[in-house]
Amino acid sequence: MEYCPVKYPDQFNQAISKNKAIHIYYSQAIPLITYIDESCLYLKEKKCRICEAVCKNNAIDFNQTAEKVEIKAGAIVLAPGFEPFDPRLREDYGYGKFANVVTSMDYERLLCATGPYEGEVLRSSDLKHPHKIAWIQCVGSRQVTPGGSSYCSAVCCTYTQKQVILTKDHDAAAECAVFHNDIRSYGKDFERFYQRAESLPGVRFIRSYVSVVRENPETKSVTIRYATTADGVKEEEFDMVVLSVGLNPPADFKDLADKFKIELNGHGFCQTDPVNPVETSRPGIFISGAFQGPVDIPESVFSASGAGSRCGELLTARRGDLARERVYPPERDASGEEPRIGVFVCHCGANIGRIVNVPEAVEYCKTLPNVVHAQEQLFSCATNCAGEITDMIKEKGLNRVIVAACSPRTLEALFRDTLREAGLNQYYYEMANIREHCSWVHPKEKEEATRKAKDLIRMSVARSRHLEPLMEIELPVNKAALVVGGGIAGMTCALSIAGQGHEVHLVEKETELGGTARRIHDTLEGLDVQAYLRDLIKKVYRHPLIHVYTGAAISDAAGYVGNFVTVVRSEGRVFEIKHGATVIAVGADIYTPAEYLYGEDERVMTHLDLEERIAKGDAKVTNAASVVMIQCVGCRNEDRNYCSRICCSESIKNALKLKAINPGTDVYILFRDIRTYGYNEDYYREAAGKEVRFIRYEPHDPPLVEAVAEGGKSILKVTATDYVLGKKLELDADIIALAAAIIPAAGARELENLFKVGLNPDGFFKEAHVKLRPVEFAAEGVYLCGIAHYPKLIKETVSQAYGAAGRVLTLLSSDTVTASGSICAVDENKCISCGACIAACKYGAIEFRETPLGRKAAVNPVLCKGDGLCNAKCPTGAIQLKHFTDDEILSQIDAALLEEESAERDQAVV
């Protein structure tokens, strides 16, 4: 394939391509390029080249030749990603043979507004909407047959659920069937997402292996054969079949490994160290993302940050040598000028332009007061379009800029920077969200969506007239870090930060380091956890930049990003620690079961208790004739509506240990779904091969555990329904092991209040954004990692710990940090000293001060986060949030009401 960067998107090239080989491709990483696929006649047969002739910018050049560039580097990060499984390798799926059998990647493009049918889901055979759609899971994964992969691809269950939900959004009457083995919704909030999809009307999740039988020659619909325990073998016809394809290694993985002299594992992915999953077998070469193995987006993001942190440890001595400070032009004073507003309305490819009539919206903008320039753009965030905005500011003398596009959450910083490039104060920028708030929520109401887009733009124009220039504050950064929690996550993070030359204060509430890992002896891969832990603790205590506080409690935490002060009590002493960044890595606790006779009978224990007794060689356990393990104890229920993620792997690990010690032991695992995602699937298969028996139960019919007397001795009897056999089973057990849920740490609520961070509905710490900022809190300068964030395996914990360290170093490597100019200010003449604003502020940014007018509320601009709670509480309007003043907000409301009143008058006339 060939990629040619273009300065300006030229859709004419797309129109003249004979084979439709040219596409406009957009992403956050590569804002805009023209993409030429393999169907190009010139690439195939050296014919055509018409696109090259018509390109206005000479961006397409078929005479280009490859050139070699030598780059000298001290470290390398490999992130080649993955290759989707090609179902054409297996003829039984009918892919490439039946017109309406598509892959999940194909279907993703159908759902996309920039896809072949502009976001409409249509069948290629007749361009009709499919009403009845089937998804087949585990295509290319969890298979030991030729052409498949034995591992679980980890992401397929959840992306299928997303596609089902989006399909129902497109067509509420659509019938969706998902054929699966286990539903592996093991990630944070995934269980709720699964329940959301499952509860939609017309959606079925069917546990069954399937086969694609035939295509109807007239309708081109596809028949699937499957079997259920209730109805036996059935055949059913669907308008479309979606194959949920797995993740394979990148296509050139062998060549890549040879070039960089790194080892690959048996699946073709990069061989990693279980204690350092971002490192390859060759020192100085690191990896991130799916080259480690199948991972979701959040894991990819924090592994990328972790790889960066490991590079930083190697290159600390050279830090900043190649950095260049960005220089902006002098800022012009526009405060006394009449507002001159420029409006740029974005098509966002087809995300907005397919629904909203953008040209009509642009013409409407030109009728609004103070608007001196309005235009449309294909992608406002593209480099060329941002440059166009800068040029227009200079050319037209604009002093207010509105971009009508997407959410300010992701792109506001980019457009503010665009204003700075033009010498204009960045707070003269305003964003009208006509994507998330308009086109995406009104996809079937084009006229109404266009009218609403005009309303939103008119409101933004009204607000922008009141915008004022604001100055941001440069604050010094304390170069030390505080890490709260001395488990594997906390120690790994502390060592990485200290390894880059920064002082670290490591605070642990227990009297010794190690956390939950002190109770874990091995991993499924065979890592000796206790030996690893001893080595890690030794490194921490020997590092000269790490200060350890054990038996510690935090009594107070204050300050702001770059300058925190935390009071710690440890071993009878009080320490006041000053630091620039904070990492929360306090781990989690284990649920104490109140069911299945736990605490009443010593033969009933948790999976961690079982592991410890196996490690100690307890004969009652190792010589047991029968061991029953019960999964999902204390989670996936009303009280804790989440999956604890690691329990299935833990139980299989213990089962394999018992089988290795005593092959004659009968081991039963009673489960709802076996969630051995990734490479752990191989161990699940190994356990089944060693006659570990897996029996599924349903939540409405959980196992029953009783202690009964038979033959003069007490026996543990477990009764469970086997849905395959369709009958009740009674199992005599010498040992019952409960896969107890991982629950949030007992002190999580206290830390939430101390560090002004958030918790999710389950009580785990809530990241700022699940994909964009997975190791950061909304509170600036505070980060998280480990199972305090959510349950995870040791290798995932280590990866996230390095990721948090990478984000910490981004802060600590700077001498200053910039605080927002959008902060609160008090009009002393209106303040009545009631203290309502002080009580409302969660950040302690407001206090009383003596002034010539008496005692008045005053705002510490460094501590203020601009959340505006104090504004709402002030009875006299004495306190205002800059950039969100009453005048600005009320002008938006007035602009909205004016149009509404006009519409009502028009209706009355009619």
PDB file of C-alpha atoms in Angstrom, residues 373-600:
ATOM      1  CA  HIS A 373     -16.093  35.921   8.282  1.00  0.00           C
ATOM      2  CA  ALA A 374     -17.627  32.450   8.037  1.00  0.00           C
ATOM      3  CA  GLN A 375     -16.507  29.387   6.112  1.00  0.00           C
ATOM      4  CA  GLU A 376     -16.739  25.620   6.061  1.00  0.00           C
ATOM      5  CA  GLN A 377     -13.865  23.182   6.566  1.00  0.00           C
ATOM      6  CA  LEU A 378     -13.604  19.448   5.942  1.00  0.00           C
ATOM      7  CA  PHE A 379     -11.611  18.785   9.117  1.00  0.00           C
ATOM      8  CA  SER A 380     -10.969  21.868  11.229  1.00  0.00           C
ATOM      9  CA  CYS A 381      -8.451  19.996  13.359  1.00  0.00           C
ATOM     10  CA  ALA A 382      -6.301  19.073  10.354  1.00  0.00           C
ATOM     11  CA  THR A 383      -2.972  20.878  10.165  1.00  0.00           C
ATOM     12  CA  ASN A 384      -3.877  22.729   6.976  1.00  0.00           C
ATOM     13  CA  CYS A 385      -7.267  23.852   8.338  1.00  0.00           C
ATOM     14  CA  ALA A 386      -5.759  25.050  11.623  1.00  0.00           C
ATOM     15  CA  GLY A 387      -3.257  27.022   9.550  1.00  0.00           C
ATOM     16  CA  GLU A 388      -6.151  28.433   7.557  1.00  0.00           C
ATOM     17  CA  ILE A 389      -7.772  29.716  10.760  1.00  0.00           C
ATOM     18  CA  THR A 390      -4.504  31.396  11.741  1.00  0.00           C
ATOM     19  CA  ASP A 391      -4.268  33.018   8.319  1.00  0.00           C
ATOM     20  CA  MET A 392      -7.863  34.276   8.452  1.00  0.00           C
ATOM     21  CA  ILE A 393      -7.315  35.831  11.908  1.00  0.00           C
ATOM     22  CA  LYS A 394      -4.474  37.883  10.469  1.00  0.00           C
ATOM     23  CA  GLU A 395      -6.108  38.640   7.127  1.00  0.00           C
ATOM     24  CA  LYS A 396      -9.558  39.621   8.445  1.00  0.00           C
ATOM     25  CA  GLY A 397      -8.444  41.133  11.741  1.00  0.00           C
ATOM     26  CA  LEU A 398     -10.538  38.653  13.709  1.00  0.00           C
ATOM     27  CA  ASN A 399     -10.580  39.053  17.478  1.00  0.00           C
ATOM     28  CA  ARG A 400     -13.028  36.273  18.285  1.00  0.00           C
ATOM     29  CA  VAL A 401     -12.962  32.760  16.781  1.00  0.00           C
ATOM     30  CA  ILE A 402     -15.693  30.133  16.886  1.00  0.00           C
ATOM     31  CA  VAL A 403     -15.144  26.601  15.618  1.00  0.00           C
ATOM     32  CA  ALA A 404     -18.411  24.717  15.189  1.00  0.00           C
ATOM     33  CA  ALA A 405     -17.236  21.135  15.344  1.00  0.00           C
ATOM     34  CA  CYS A 406     -16.904  18.469  18.029  1.00  0.00           C
ATOM     35  CA  SER A 407     -16.382  18.325  21.787  1.00  0.00           C
ATOM     36  CA  PRO A 408     -14.012  20.850  23.391  1.00  0.00           C
ATOM     37  CA  ARG A 409     -12.837  18.044  25.636  1.00  0.00           C
ATOM     38  CA  THR A 410     -10.378  16.736  23.071  1.00  0.00           C
ATOM     39  CA  LEU A 411      -9.634  19.612  20.699  1.00  0.00           C
ATOM     40  CA  GLU A 412     -10.119  22.870  22.578  1.00  0.00           C
ATOM     41  CA  ALA A 413      -6.407  23.008  23.441  1.00  0.00           C
ATOM     42  CA  LEU A 414      -5.487  22.656  19.752  1.00  0.00           C
ATOM     43  CA  PHE A 415      -7.698  25.534  18.652  1.00  0.00           C
ATOM     44  CA  ARG A 416      -6.593  27.758  21.506  1.00  0.00           C
ATOM     45  CA  ASP A 417      -3.042  27.162  20.372  1.00  0.00           C
ATOM     46  CA  THR A 418      -4.107  28.169  16.863  1.00  0.00           C
ATOM     47  CA  LEU A 419      -5.179  31.570  18.210  1.00  0.00           C
ATOM     48  CA  ARG A 420      -1.855  31.994  19.967  1.00  0.00           C
ATOM     49  CA  GLU A 421      -0.084  31.297  16.674  1.00  0.00           C
ATOM     50  CA  ALA A 422      -1.959  34.279  15.244  1.00  0.00           C
ATOM     51  CA  GLY A 423      -1.030  36.568  18.157  1.00  0.00           C
ATOM     52  CA  LEU A 424      -4.503  36.479  19.710  1.00  0.00           C
ATOM     53  CA  ASN A 425      -5.308  35.695  23.341  1.00  0.00           C
ATOM     54  CA  GLN A 426      -6.425  32.061  23.488  1.00  0.00           C
ATOM     55  CA  TYR A 427      -9.465  32.870  25.637  1.00  0.00           C
ATOM     56  CA  TYR A 428     -11.037  34.659  22.686  1.00  0.00           C
ATOM     57  CA  TYR A 429     -11.814  31.171  21.386  1.00  0.00           C
ATOM     58  CA  GLU A 430     -15.249  29.567  21.655  1.00  0.00           C
ATOM     59  CA  MET A 431     -16.410  26.123  20.517  1.00  0.00           C
ATOM     60  CA  ALA A 432     -19.893  25.142  19.367  1.00  0.00           C
ATOM     61  CA  ASN A 433     -20.372  21.395  19.690  1.00  0.00           C
ATOM     62  CA  ILE A 434     -22.490  20.483  16.661  1.00  0.00           C
ATOM     63  CA  ARG A 435     -21.306  16.857  16.550  1.00  0.00           C
ATOM     64  CA  GLU A 436     -21.919  15.187  19.941  1.00  0.00           C
ATOM     65  CA  HIS A 437     -24.743  17.643  20.757  1.00  0.00           C
ATOM     66  CA  CYS A 438     -26.308  17.661  17.318  1.00  0.00           C
ATOM     67  CA  SER A 439     -25.419  15.421  14.358  1.00  0.00           C
ATOM     68  CA  TRP A 440     -24.645  12.332  16.419  1.00  0.00           C
ATOM     69  CA  VAL A 441     -27.853  12.511  18.438  1.00  0.00           C
ATOM     70  CA  HIS A 442     -30.133  13.494  15.550  1.00  0.00           C
ATOM     71  CA  PRO A 443     -28.912  11.283  12.687  1.00  0.00           C
ATOM     72  CA  LYS A 444     -32.395  10.843  11.221  1.00  0.00           C
ATOM     73  CA  GLU A 445     -33.600  14.431  11.592  1.00  0.00           C
ATOM     74  CA  LYS A 446     -31.450  16.356   9.136  1.00  0.00           C
ATOM     75  CA  GLU A 447     -33.546  19.499   8.912  1.00  0.00           C
ATOM     76  CA  GLU A 448     -34.004  19.709  12.662  1.00  0.00           C
ATOM     77  CA  ALA A 449     -30.296  18.993  13.197  1.00  0.00           C
ATOM     78  CA  THR A 450     -29.372  21.837  10.829  1.00  0.00           C
ATOM     79  CA  ARG A 451     -31.728  24.157  12.687  1.00  0.00           C
ATOM     80  CA  LYS A 452     -30.238  23.105  16.018  1.00  0.00           C
ATOM     81  CA  ALA A 453     -26.691  23.611  14.693  1.00  0.00           C
ATOM     82  CA  LYS A 454     -27.650  27.163  13.786  1.00  0.00           C
ATOM     83  CA  ASP A 455     -29.044  27.644  17.304  1.00  0.00           C
ATOM     84  CA  LEU A 456     -25.840  26.386  18.895  1.00  0.00           C
ATOM     85  CA  ILE A 457     -23.685  28.602  16.679  1.00  0.00           C
ATOM     86  CA  ARG A 458     -25.886  31.644  17.343  1.00  0.00           C
ATOM     87  CA  MET A 459     -25.552  31.050  21.091  1.00  0.00           C
ATOM     88  CA  SER A 460     -21.774  30.769  20.771  1.00  0.00           C
ATOM     89  CA  VAL A 461     -21.633  33.995  18.782  1.00  0.00           C
ATOM     90  CA  ALA A 462     -23.634  35.764  21.496  1.00  0.00           C
ATOM     91  CA  ARG A 463     -21.303  34.457  24.188  1.00  0.00           C
ATOM     92  CA  SER A 464     -18.140  35.242  22.252  1.00  0.00           C
ATOM     93  CA  ARG A 465     -19.002  38.956  22.173  1.00  0.00           C
ATOM     94  CA  HIS A 466     -18.468  39.036  25.950  1.00  0.00           C
ATOM     95  CA  LEU A 467     -15.208  37.069  26.038  1.00  0.00           C
ATOM     96  CA  GLU A 468     -12.246  38.740  27.695  1.00  0.00           C
ATOM     97  CA  PRO A 469      -8.510  38.096  27.464  1.00  0.00           C
ATOM     98  CA  LEU A 470      -7.196  36.081  30.385  1.00  0.00           C
ATOM     99  CA  MET A 471      -3.678  35.394  31.555  1.00  0.00           C
ATOM    100  CA  GLU A 472      -2.474  31.959  32.652  1.00  0.00           C
ATOM    101  CA  ILE A 473      -0.195  31.485  35.626  1.00  0.00           C
ATOM    102  CA  GLU A 474       3.251  29.903  35.447  1.00  0.00           C
ATOM    103  CA  LEU A 475       3.937  27.905  38.609  1.00  0.00           C
ATOM    104  CA  PRO A 476       7.237  26.332  39.694  1.00  0.00           C
ATOM    105  CA  VAL A 477       7.356  22.535  39.881  1.00  0.00           C
ATOM    106  CA  ASN A 478       8.695  20.675  42.896  1.00  0.00           C
ATOM    107  CA  LYS A 479      10.719  17.841  41.368  1.00  0.00           C
ATOM    108  CA  ALA A 480       9.815  15.215  43.992  1.00  0.00           C
ATOM    109  CA  ALA A 481       6.987  12.670  43.814  1.00  0.00           C
ATOM    110  CA  LEU A 482       4.792  11.019  46.444  1.00  0.00           C
ATOM    111  CA  VAL A 483       3.684   7.423  45.836  1.00  0.00           C
ATOM    112  CA  VAL A 484       0.895   6.197  48.116  1.00  0.00           C
ATOM    113  CA  GLY A 485       0.985   2.416  48.367  1.00  0.00           C
ATOM    114  CA  GLY A 486       3.931   0.060  48.635  1.00  0.00           C
ATOM    115  CA  GLY A 487       2.737  -2.920  46.617  1.00  0.00           C
ATOM    116  CA  ILE A 488       4.088  -4.021  43.256  1.00  0.00           C
ATOM    117  CA  ALA A 489       2.482  -1.053  41.478  1.00  0.00           C
ATOM    118  CA  GLY A 490       3.742   1.548  43.944  1.00  0.00           C
ATOM    119  CA  MET A 491       7.282   0.163  44.139  1.00  0.00           C
ATOM    120  CA  THR A 492       7.608  -0.243  40.361  1.00  0.00           C
ATOM    121  CA  CYS A 493       6.378   3.291  39.780  1.00  0.00           C
ATOM    122  CA  ALA A 494       8.684   4.687  42.492  1.00  0.00           C
ATOM    123  CA  LEU A 495      11.734   2.919  41.035  1.00  0.00           C
ATOM    124  CA  SER A 496      11.002   4.219  37.537  1.00  0.00           C
ATOM    125  CA  ILE A 497      10.589   7.811  38.742  1.00  0.00           C
ATOM    126  CA  ALA A 498      13.698   7.617  40.908  1.00  0.00           C
ATOM    127  CA  GLY A 499      15.580   5.979  38.060  1.00  0.00           C
ATOM    128  CA  GLN A 500      15.129   9.221  36.146  1.00  0.00           C
ATOM    129  CA  GLY A 501      16.696  11.342  38.845  1.00  0.00           C
ATOM    130  CA  HIS A 502      13.711  12.408  40.937  1.00  0.00           C
ATOM    131  CA  GLU A 503      13.247  12.039  44.678  1.00  0.00           C
ATOM    132  CA  VAL A 504      10.380   9.751  45.651  1.00  0.00           C
ATOM    133  CA  HIS A 505       8.523   9.414  48.959  1.00  0.00           C
ATOM    134  CA  LEU A 506       6.918   5.958  49.168  1.00  0.00           C
ATOM    135  CA  VAL A 507       4.158   5.678  51.779  1.00  0.00           C
ATOM    136  CA  GLU A 508       2.813   2.274  52.898  1.00  0.00           C
ATOM    137  CA  LYS A 509       0.155   1.755  55.588  1.00  0.00           C
ATOM    138  CA  GLU A 510       1.400  -1.729  56.531  1.00  0.00           C
ATOM    139  CA  THR A 511       4.625  -2.375  58.398  1.00  0.00           C
ATOM    140  CA  GLU A 512       6.235  -3.987  55.383  1.00  0.00           C
ATOM    141  CA  LEU A 513       6.164  -3.465  51.639  1.00  0.00           C
ATOM    142  CA  GLY A 514       4.563  -5.876  49.178  1.00  0.00           C
ATOM    143  CA  GLY A 515       0.802  -5.414  49.410  1.00  0.00           C
ATOM    144  CA  THR A 516      -1.469  -8.221  48.221  1.00  0.00           C
ATOM    145  CA  ALA A 517       1.446  -9.837  46.384  1.00  0.00           C
ATOM    146  CA  ARG A 518       2.785 -11.109  49.715  1.00  0.00           C
ATOM    147  CA  ARG A 519       0.021 -13.729  49.521  1.00  0.00           C
ATOM    148  CA  ILE A 520       0.691 -14.730  45.906  1.00  0.00           C
ATOM    149  CA  HIS A 521       3.358 -17.340  45.230  1.00  0.00           C
ATOM    150  CA  ASP A 522       3.282 -17.997  41.489  1.00  0.00           C
ATOM    151  CA  THR A 523       1.694 -16.725  38.319  1.00  0.00           C
ATOM    152  CA  LEU A 524       0.177 -18.869  35.593  1.00  0.00           C
ATOM    153  CA  GLU A 525       3.331 -18.318  33.553  1.00  0.00           C
ATOM    154  CA  GLY A 526       5.434 -19.736  36.391  1.00  0.00           C
ATOM    155  CA  LEU A 527       6.922 -16.539  37.843  1.00  0.00           C
ATOM    156  CA  ASP A 528       8.143 -16.976  41.444  1.00  0.00           C
ATOM    157  CA  VAL A 529       6.292 -13.990  42.875  1.00  0.00           C
ATOM    158  CA  GLN A 530       7.921 -14.085  46.294  1.00  0.00           C
ATOM    159  CA  ALA A 531      11.428 -14.074  44.816  1.00  0.00           C
ATOM    160  CA  TYR A 532      10.437 -11.247  42.501  1.00  0.00           C
ATOM    161  CA  LEU A 533       8.931  -9.338  45.420  1.00  0.00           C
ATOM    162  CA  ARG A 534      12.037  -9.716  47.582  1.00  0.00           C
ATOM    163  CA  ASP A 535      14.180  -8.393  44.750  1.00  0.00           C
ATOM    164  CA  LEU A 536      11.834  -5.459  44.175  1.00  0.00           C
ATOM    165  CA  ILE A 537      11.798  -4.513  47.872  1.00  0.00           C
ATOM    166  CA  LYS A 538      15.579  -4.745  47.991  1.00  0.00           C
ATOM    167  CA  LYS A 539      15.887  -2.361  45.022  1.00  0.00           C
ATOM    168  CA  VAL A 540      13.512   0.116  46.679  1.00  0.00           C
ATOM    169  CA  TYR A 541      15.390   0.222  49.980  1.00  0.00           C
ATOM    170  CA  ARG A 542      18.760   0.465  48.252  1.00  0.00           C
ATOM    171  CA  HIS A 543      17.804   3.332  45.945  1.00  0.00           C
ATOM    172  CA  PRO A 544      19.233   6.572  47.326  1.00  0.00           C
ATOM    173  CA  LEU A 545      16.382   8.720  45.994  1.00  0.00           C
ATOM    174  CA  ILE A 546      13.538   6.672  47.490  1.00  0.00           C
ATOM    175  CA  HIS A 547      12.383   7.410  51.053  1.00  0.00           C
ATOM    176  CA  VAL A 548      10.148   4.685  52.523  1.00  0.00           C
ATOM    177  CA  TYR A 549       7.515   5.319  55.216  1.00  0.00           C
ATOM    178  CA  THR A 550       5.929   2.123  56.590  1.00  0.00           C
ATOM    179  CA  GLY A 551       3.135   1.788  59.114  1.00  0.00           C
ATOM    180  CA  ALA A 552       2.128   5.171  57.775  1.00  0.00           C
ATOM    181  CA  ALA A 553      -1.058   7.188  57.655  1.00  0.00           C
ATOM    182  CA  ILE A 554      -1.757  10.376  55.736  1.00  0.00           C
ATOM    183  CA  SER A 555      -3.423  12.989  57.933  1.00  0.00           C
ATOM    184  CA  ASP A 556      -3.546  15.908  55.519  1.00  0.00           C
ATOM    185  CA  ALA A 557      -2.953  16.705  51.853  1.00  0.00           C
ATOM    186  CA  ALA A 558      -2.974  20.184  50.373  1.00  0.00           C
ATOM    187  CA  GLY A 559      -1.549  22.157  47.479  1.00  0.00           C
ATOM    188  CA  TYR A 560      -1.857  22.049  43.736  1.00  0.00           C
ATOM    189  CA  VAL A 561      -0.202  20.554  40.664  1.00  0.00           C
ATOM    190  CA  GLY A 562       3.559  20.896  40.940  1.00  0.00           C
ATOM    191  CA  ASN A 563       3.400  21.994  44.582  1.00  0.00           C
ATOM    192  CA  PHE A 564       1.702  19.594  46.985  1.00  0.00           C
ATOM    193  CA  VAL A 565       2.217  19.285  50.733  1.00  0.00           C
ATOM    194  CA  THR A 566       1.253  15.993  52.401  1.00  0.00           C
ATOM    195  CA  VAL A 567       1.461  15.246  56.119  1.00  0.00           C
ATOM    196  CA  VAL A 568       2.427  11.652  56.928  1.00  0.00           C
ATOM    197  CA  ARG A 569       2.544   9.948  60.328  1.00  0.00           C
ATOM    198  CA  SER A 570       4.966   7.026  60.401  1.00  0.00           C
ATOM    199  CA  GLU A 571       6.503   5.129  63.320  1.00  0.00           C
ATOM    200  CA  GLY A 572       5.551   7.799  65.851  1.00  0.00           C
ATOM    201  CA  ARG A 573       6.878  10.702  63.798  1.00  0.00           C
ATOM    202  CA  VAL A 574       5.205  13.348  61.642  1.00  0.00           C
ATOM    203  CA  PHE A 575       6.636  14.242  58.242  1.00  0.00           C
ATOM    204  CA  GLU A 576       5.606  17.158  56.052  1.00  0.00           C
ATOM    205  CA  ILE A 577       6.404  16.071  52.491  1.00  0.00           C
ATOM    206  CA  LYS A 578       6.592  18.612  49.681  1.00  0.00           C
ATOM    207  CA  HIS A 579       6.212  17.146  46.205  1.00  0.00           C
ATOM    208  CA  GLY A 580       5.131  18.046  42.683  1.00  0.00           C
ATOM    209  CA  ALA A 581       3.197  14.899  41.771  1.00  0.00           C
ATOM    210  CA  THR A 582       1.178  12.222  43.557  1.00  0.00           C
ATOM    211  CA  VAL A 583       0.588   8.604  42.550  1.00  0.00           C
ATOM    212  CA  ILE A 584      -2.232   6.611  44.147  1.00  0.00           C
ATOM    213  CA  ALA A 585      -1.317   2.909  44.178  1.00  0.00           C
ATOM    214  CA  VAL A 586      -3.002   1.657  47.343  1.00  0.00           C
ATOM    215  CA  GLY A 587      -4.113  -1.660  45.890  1.00  0.00           C
ATOM    216  CA  ALA A 588      -7.372  -3.324  46.868  1.00  0.00           C
ATOM    217  CA  ASP A 589      -8.856  -5.758  49.369  1.00  0.00           C
ATOM    218  CA  ILE A 590     -10.328  -9.254  49.090  1.00  0.00           C
ATOM    219  CA  TYR A 591     -14.005  -9.788  49.763  1.00  0.00           C
ATOM    220  CA  THR A 592     -14.760 -11.822  52.884  1.00  0.00           C
ATOM    221  CA  PRO A 593     -17.478 -14.241  51.753  1.00  0.00           C
ATOM    222  CA  ALA A 594     -20.706 -14.464  53.703  1.00  0.00           C
ATOM    223  CA  GLU A 595     -21.896 -17.433  51.666  1.00  0.00           C
ATOM    224  CA  TYR A 596     -21.055 -21.093  51.009  1.00  0.00           C
ATOM    225  CA  LEU A 597     -20.226 -21.776  54.705  1.00  0.00           C
ATOM    226  CA  TYR A 598     -17.130 -19.574  54.624  1.00  0.00           C
ATOM    227  CA  GLY A 599     -16.079 -18.813  58.185  1.00  0.00           C
ATOM    228  CA  GLU A 600     -18.191 -21.702  59.445  1.00  0.00           C
TER     229      GLU A 600
END
